[in-house]
mmCIF file of C-alpha atoms and ligand atoms in Angstrom:
data_model
loop_
_atom_site.group_PDB
_atom_site.id
_atom_site.type_symbol
_atom_site.label_atom_id
_atom_site.label_comp_id
_atom_site.label_asym_id
_atom_site.label_seq_id
_atom_site.Cartn_x
_atom_site.Cartn_y
_atom_site.Cartn_z
ATOM 1 C CA MET B 1 119.684 225.308 174.289
ATOM 2 C CA ILE B 2 117.963 222.959 172.079
ATOM 3 C CA ARG B 3 117.287 219.369 173.219
ATOM 4 C CA VAL B 4 117.004 217.010 170.155
ATOM 5 C CA GLY B 5 115.330 213.765 170.666
ATOM 6 C CA VAL B 6 116.230 210.892 168.251
ATOM 7 C CA LEU B 7 114.169 207.904 167.966
ATOM 8 C CA GLY B 8 113.108 205.054 165.665
ATOM 9 C CA PRO B 9 113.440 201.223 165.391
ATOM 10 C CA VAL B 10 116.299 199.125 166.499
ATOM 11 C CA GLY B 11 119.330 199.490 164.284
ATOM 12 C CA SER B 12 117.956 202.216 162.038
ATOM 13 C CA GLY B 13 120.905 204.406 162.635
ATOM 14 C CA LYS B 14 120.060 206.631 165.516
ATOM 15 C CA THR B 15 123.701 206.499 167.058
ATOM 16 C CA THR B 16 125.402 206.943 163.649
ATOM 17 C CA LEU B 17 123.102 209.897 162.891
ATOM 18 C CA ILE B 18 123.929 211.584 166.453
ATOM 19 C CA GLU B 19 127.692 210.997 165.572
ATOM 20 C CA ARG B 20 127.488 212.653 162.183
ATOM 21 C CA MET B 21 125.426 215.427 163.265
ATOM 22 C CA THR B 22 127.456 216.149 166.311
ATOM 23 C CA GLU B 23 130.700 216.329 164.192
ATOM 24 C CA MET B 24 129.068 218.772 161.853
ATOM 25 C CA LEU B 25 127.482 221.012 164.638
ATOM 26 C CA ILE B 26 130.922 221.070 166.443
ATOM 27 C CA SER B 27 132.689 222.036 163.176
ATOM 28 C CA PHE B 28 130.159 224.972 162.853
ATOM 29 C CA GLY B 29 131.241 226.076 166.415
ATOM 30 C CA PHE B 30 128.185 224.697 168.406
ATOM 31 C CA SER B 31 128.572 223.150 171.812
ATOM 32 C CA VAL B 32 126.886 219.578 171.959
ATOM 33 C CA GLY B 33 125.848 217.206 174.604
ATOM 34 C CA ILE B 34 124.705 213.528 174.169
ATOM 35 C CA ILE B 35 122.644 211.330 176.298
ATOM 36 C CA THR B 36 122.193 207.715 175.244
ATOM 37 C CA ASN B 37 119.368 205.188 176.329
ATOM 38 C CA ASP B 38 120.095 201.510 176.015
ATOM 39 C CA VAL B 39 118.082 198.751 177.792
ATOM 40 C CA ILE B 40 120.768 196.663 179.403
ATOM 41 C CA SER B 41 124.169 198.170 178.673
ATOM 42 C CA GLN B 42 125.958 201.566 177.738
ATOM 43 C CA HIS B 43 126.755 200.279 174.264
ATOM 44 C CA ASP B 44 125.951 203.446 172.458
ATOM 45 C CA ALA B 45 127.493 205.737 174.810
ATOM 46 C CA LEU B 46 130.754 203.593 174.512
ATOM 47 C CA THR B 47 130.645 203.646 170.735
ATOM 48 C CA ILE B 48 130.244 207.542 170.719
ATOM 49 C CA TYR B 49 133.057 207.814 173.289
ATOM 50 C CA ARG B 50 135.407 205.724 171.272
ATOM 51 C CA LYS B 51 134.497 207.611 168.091
ATOM 52 C CA LEU B 52 134.296 211.134 169.234
ATOM 53 C CA VAL B 53 136.083 211.460 172.500
ATOM 54 C CA GLU B 54 139.057 208.981 171.912
ATOM 55 C CA GLU B 55 139.567 208.713 168.127
ATOM 56 C CA LYS B 56 138.545 212.229 166.860
ATOM 57 C CA LYS B 57 138.997 214.070 170.124
ATOM 58 C CA ILE B 58 136.092 216.617 169.295
ATOM 59 C CA LEU B 59 133.779 215.651 172.241
ATOM 60 C CA PRO B 60 134.836 216.375 175.834
ATOM 61 C CA LYS B 61 134.008 213.325 177.727
ATOM 62 C CA GLU B 62 131.928 215.107 180.314
ATOM 63 C CA ASN B 63 129.521 215.996 177.408
ATOM 64 C CA LEU B 64 128.274 212.378 177.202
ATOM 65 C CA ILE B 65 126.133 210.322 179.493
ATOM 66 C CA GLY B 66 124.875 206.680 178.885
ATOM 67 C CA ILE B 67 121.716 205.770 180.548
ATOM 68 C CA VAL B 68 120.775 202.107 181.263
ATOM 69 C CA THR B 69 117.071 202.135 181.346
ATOM 70 C CA GLY B 70 116.645 198.520 182.666
ATOM 71 C CA GLY B 71 113.199 198.335 180.989
ATOM 72 C CA CYS B 72 111.049 199.327 178.197
ATOM 73 C CA PRO B 73 112.773 202.083 176.204
ATOM 74 C CA HIS B 74 109.541 203.719 175.381
ATOM 75 C CA THR B 75 108.669 204.253 178.967
ATOM 76 C CA ALA B 76 112.005 205.875 179.814
ATOM 77 C CA ILE B 77 111.325 208.584 177.367
ATOM 78 C CA ARG B 78 107.634 209.201 177.747
ATOM 79 C CA GLU B 79 105.814 207.676 180.756
ATOM 80 C CA ASP B 80 108.527 208.134 183.284
ATOM 81 C CA PRO B 81 111.303 210.105 181.954
ATOM 82 C CA SER B 82 112.930 210.627 185.326
ATOM 83 C CA LEU B 83 116.211 209.232 184.476
ATOM 84 C CA ASN B 84 116.600 211.301 181.399
ATOM 85 C CA VAL B 85 115.530 214.334 183.243
ATOM 86 C CA MET B 86 118.296 213.593 185.839
ATOM 87 C CA ALA B 87 120.955 213.085 183.007
ATOM 88 C CA LEU B 88 119.813 216.381 181.397
ATOM 89 C CA ASN B 89 120.176 218.254 184.737
ATOM 90 C CA LYS B 90 123.493 216.621 185.217
ATOM 91 C CA LEU B 91 124.713 217.826 181.849
ATOM 92 C CA THR B 92 123.372 221.467 181.979
ATOM 93 C CA SER B 93 124.788 221.829 185.559
ATOM 94 C CA ARG B 94 128.210 221.170 184.122
ATOM 95 C CA LYS B 95 128.188 223.749 181.136
ATOM 96 C CA ASN B 96 126.160 225.518 178.694
ATOM 97 C CA PHE B 97 125.050 223.641 175.584
ATOM 98 C CA ASP B 98 123.694 224.747 172.093
ATOM 99 C CA PHE B 99 122.359 221.288 171.629
ATOM 100 C CA ILE B 100 121.781 218.238 173.741
ATOM 101 C CA PHE B 101 121.251 214.928 171.715
ATOM 102 C CA LEU B 102 118.930 212.298 173.471
ATOM 103 C CA GLU B 103 118.955 208.816 171.915
ATOM 104 C CA SER B 104 115.940 206.524 172.676
ATOM 105 C CA GLY B 105 116.681 202.831 172.951
ATOM 106 C CA GLY B 106 115.601 201.259 169.650
ATOM 107 C CA ASP B 107 111.830 200.893 169.819
ATOM 108 C CA ASN B 108 108.762 200.657 167.710
ATOM 109 C CA VAL B 109 107.037 203.150 165.460
ATOM 110 C CA MET B 110 104.547 204.405 168.147
ATOM 111 C CA SER B 111 107.217 206.042 170.416
ATOM 112 C CA THR B 112 107.450 209.720 171.159
ATOM 113 C CA PHE B 113 109.255 211.859 173.527
ATOM 114 C CA SER B 114 107.864 213.636 176.457
ATOM 115 C CA PRO B 115 107.819 217.293 175.920
ATOM 116 C CA ARG B 116 110.001 217.314 179.137
ATOM 117 C CA LEU B 117 113.026 215.963 177.349
ATOM 118 C CA ALA B 118 112.798 217.228 173.722
ATOM 119 C CA ASP B 119 112.169 220.311 172.017
ATOM 120 C CA TYR B 120 112.649 218.766 168.629
ATOM 121 C CA THR B 121 112.513 215.203 167.572
ATOM 122 C CA ILE B 122 114.024 213.174 164.660
ATOM 123 C CA PHE B 123 112.435 209.854 163.753
ATOM 124 C CA VAL B 124 114.930 207.540 162.107
ATOM 125 C CA LEU B 125 113.604 204.650 159.694
ATOM 126 C CA ASP B 126 115.779 202.748 157.360
ATOM 127 C CA THR B 127 115.159 200.797 154.169
ATOM 128 C CA SER B 128 116.715 197.578 155.132
ATOM 129 C CA ALA B 129 113.176 196.438 156.372
ATOM 130 C CA GLY B 130 111.869 197.046 153.003
ATOM 131 C CA ASP B 131 109.592 199.856 151.831
ATOM 132 C CA LYS B 132 106.375 199.280 153.893
ATOM 133 C CA TYR B 133 107.310 202.147 156.105
ATOM 134 C CA PRO B 134 106.687 204.984 156.219
ATOM 135 C CA GLY B 135 103.323 204.204 154.684
ATOM 136 C CA LYS B 136 102.154 201.951 157.517
ATOM 137 C CA GLY B 137 102.376 204.886 159.714
ATOM 138 C CA GLY B 138 102.817 205.159 163.513
ATOM 139 C CA LEU B 139 102.794 208.056 166.184
ATOM 140 C CA GLY B 140 106.531 208.719 165.907
ATOM 141 C CA ILE B 141 106.407 208.754 162.193
ATOM 142 C CA PHE B 142 103.375 211.156 162.019
ATOM 143 C CA GLU B 143 104.486 213.315 164.883
ATOM 144 C CA SER B 144 108.357 213.831 164.687
ATOM 145 C CA ASP B 145 109.582 217.077 163.589
ATOM 146 C CA LEU B 146 111.849 215.556 160.974
ATOM 147 C CA LEU B 147 111.578 212.044 159.496
ATOM 148 C CA ILE B 148 114.680 210.415 158.264
ATOM 149 C CA ILE B 149 114.869 207.519 155.955
ATOM 150 C CA ASN B 150 118.256 206.123 156.336
ATOM 151 C CA LYS B 151 120.523 203.568 154.465
ATOM 152 C CA ILE B 152 119.354 204.343 150.993
ATOM 153 C CA ASP B 153 122.539 202.591 149.827
ATOM 154 C CA LEU B 154 120.832 199.234 150.892
ATOM 155 C CA ALA B 155 117.637 199.710 149.171
ATOM 156 C CA GLU B 156 118.362 198.023 146.015
ATOM 157 C CA TYR B 157 119.367 194.863 148.014
ATOM 158 C CA VAL B 158 116.125 194.506 149.727
ATOM 159 C CA GLY B 159 114.037 195.535 146.937
ATOM 160 C CA ALA B 160 112.943 198.723 148.715
ATOM 161 C CA ASN B 161 111.240 201.262 146.311
ATOM 162 C CA LEU B 162 112.406 204.642 147.153
ATOM 163 C CA LYS B 163 109.883 206.385 144.893
ATOM 164 C CA LYS B 164 107.006 204.512 146.858
ATOM 165 C CA MET B 165 108.622 205.271 150.294
ATOM 166 C CA LYS B 166 108.767 209.140 148.997
ATOM 167 C CA GLU B 167 105.118 209.108 147.931
ATOM 168 C CA ASP B 168 104.018 207.524 151.184
ATOM 169 C CA ALA B 169 106.227 210.031 153.164
ATOM 170 C CA ILE B 170 104.437 212.875 151.392
ATOM 171 C CA LYS B 171 101.113 211.278 152.377
ATOM 172 C CA VAL B 172 101.838 210.484 156.086
ATOM 173 C CA ARG B 173 103.860 213.553 156.976
ATOM 174 C CA ASN B 174 101.329 215.940 156.107
ATOM 175 C CA GLY B 175 103.535 218.725 155.106
ATOM 176 C CA LYS B 176 106.174 218.192 157.629
ATOM 177 C CA PRO B 177 109.798 217.597 156.539
ATOM 178 C CA PHE B 178 111.405 214.272 155.682
ATOM 179 C CA THR B 179 114.760 213.303 154.098
ATOM 180 C CA PHE B 180 116.386 210.417 152.622
ATOM 181 C CA ILE B 181 120.080 209.651 153.646
ATOM 182 C CA SER B 182 122.696 207.238 153.661
ATOM 183 C CA LEU B 183 124.941 207.647 156.684
ATOM 184 C CA LYS B 184 127.342 205.151 155.197
ATOM 185 C CA THR B 185 127.990 207.113 151.946
ATOM 186 C CA GLY B 186 127.289 210.675 153.353
ATOM 187 C CA GLU B 187 124.437 211.109 150.749
ATOM 188 C CA GLY B 188 121.912 213.479 151.864
ATOM 189 C CA LEU B 189 123.689 214.571 154.933
ATOM 190 C CA GLU B 190 124.197 218.275 153.965
ATOM 191 C CA ASP B 191 120.419 218.630 152.944
ATOM 192 C CA LEU B 192 119.469 217.017 156.422
ATOM 193 C CA ILE B 193 121.586 219.409 158.386
ATOM 194 C CA LYS B 194 120.293 222.338 156.511
ATOM 195 C CA THR B 195 116.739 221.310 157.000
ATOM 196 C CA PHE B 196 117.562 220.705 160.721
ATOM 197 C CA LEU B 197 119.183 224.098 161.436
ATOM 198 C CA GLY B 198 116.593 226.041 159.398
ATOM 199 C CA ASP B 199 113.796 224.169 161.411
ATOM 200 C CA VAL B 200 115.400 225.297 164.798
ATOM 201 C CA GLY B 201 116.177 228.876 163.538
ATOM 202 C CA LEU B 202 120.029 228.679 163.497
ATOM 203 C CA ASP B 203 120.707 228.525 159.724
ATOM 204 C CA ARG B 204 121.989 232.136 159.407
ATOM 205 C CA GLU B 205 124.627 231.449 162.127
ATOM 206 C CA THR B 206 126.152 228.785 159.966
ATOM 207 C CA GLU B 207 125.991 230.633 156.929
ATOM 208 C CA SER B 208 128.078 233.467 158.486
ATOM 209 C CA GLU B 209 130.663 230.691 159.601
ATOM 210 C CA ASN B 210 131.246 229.636 155.779
HETATM 211 N N1 LIG J 301 124.825 200.250 154.931
HETATM 212 C C1 LIG J 301 124.430 201.208 155.797
HETATM 213 N N2 LIG J 301 124.711 201.066 157.115
HETATM 214 C C2 LIG J 301 124.342 201.854 158.228
HETATM 215 C C3 LIG J 301 123.956 203.103 157.606
HETATM 216 N N3 LIG J 301 123.653 203.926 158.825
HETATM 217 C C4 LIG J 301 124.077 203.187 159.955
HETATM 218 N N4 LIG J 301 124.391 201.785 159.391
HETATM 219 C C5 LIG J 301 124.867 200.719 160.107
HETATM 220 O O1 LIG J 301 123.809 200.327 160.819
HETATM 221 C C6 LIG J 301 124.135 199.662 162.078
HETATM 222 C C7 LIG J 301 123.337 200.132 163.072
HETATM 223 O O2 LIG J 301 123.453 201.542 163.325
HETATM 224 P P1 LIG J 301 123.202 202.355 164.711
HETATM 225 O O3 LIG J 301 123.576 203.900 164.446
HETATM 226 O O4 LIG J 301 123.967 201.587 165.724
HETATM 227 O O5 LIG J 301 121.699 202.217 164.774
HETATM 228 P P2 LIG J 301 120.873 202.452 166.069
HETATM 229 O O6 LIG J 301 119.413 202.963 165.614
HETATM 230 O O7 LIG J 301 121.696 203.576 166.962
HETATM 231 O O8 LIG J 301 120.825 200.946 166.910
HETATM 232 P P3 LIG J 301 120.087 200.844 168.372
HETATM 233 O O9 LIG J 301 120.484 201.877 169.229
HETATM 234 O O10 LIG J 301 120.570 199.427 168.644
HETATM 235 O O11 LIG J 301 118.524 200.757 168.131
HETATM 236 C C8 LIG J 301 125.612 199.946 162.463
HETATM 237 O O12 LIG J 301 126.405 198.893 161.819
HETATM 238 C C9 LIG J 301 125.944 201.097 161.271
HETATM 239 O O13 LIG J 301 127.156 201.177 160.889
HETATM 240 C C10 LIG J 301 123.820 203.479 156.275
HETATM 241 O O14 LIG J 301 123.308 204.441 155.908
HETATM 242 N N5 LIG J 301 123.967 202.519 155.537
HETATM 243 MG MG1 LIG J 302 121.843 203.262 168.973
#
């Protein structure tokens, strides 16, 4: 089982990414669980429930847990991960999973996951705040296993220069992977899933499926 921590600023596309990746992984035959963190609601768990459990009927409802952290999202995934540890234990006591996604509440560029929660981390930035990130840096941007720069479809509307973002990403990532995508149009999604499965050592299994 691989626990995948997804983090990044508010609204950058974490929940949408988990939905898309879950759909693809399930279509390859993997079993997927999801834990969401929200500060004062179960909004993201409900969004995923409506989309993947009710509408698409691909995710069993017992594969999904929504945590209400009640406080700083950063604390709940690093300093005191107990709520998430309990949720992980609850999911894994129900069945075996190939992947469990944990979505952090939207936070800042310094957040990272406790190694007790995640084996692999994805940091999601987006272009809608302009092109100053990833160049400004931050622990999550440096240390995540995969950096995703989402919403490339919006770049032209906010004057975000993708070439600059790419050059900055090369500099700050120090050889670690990053990828540009639009979860709205689907651009870059196949490359993303290939990079991800390659990184976690499961690329061959999907090749044999195709
Ligand atoms: N135009 C555009 N919109 C996107 C894209 N990806 C996500 N969105 C939209 O951006 C909004 C926020 O997406 P979410 O997936 O909820 O973002 P999030 O990071 O989970 O947000 P929080 O959990 O609240 O921090 C939603 O309205 C999505 O439909 C994209 O690539 N392009
Ligand atoms: Mg979300």
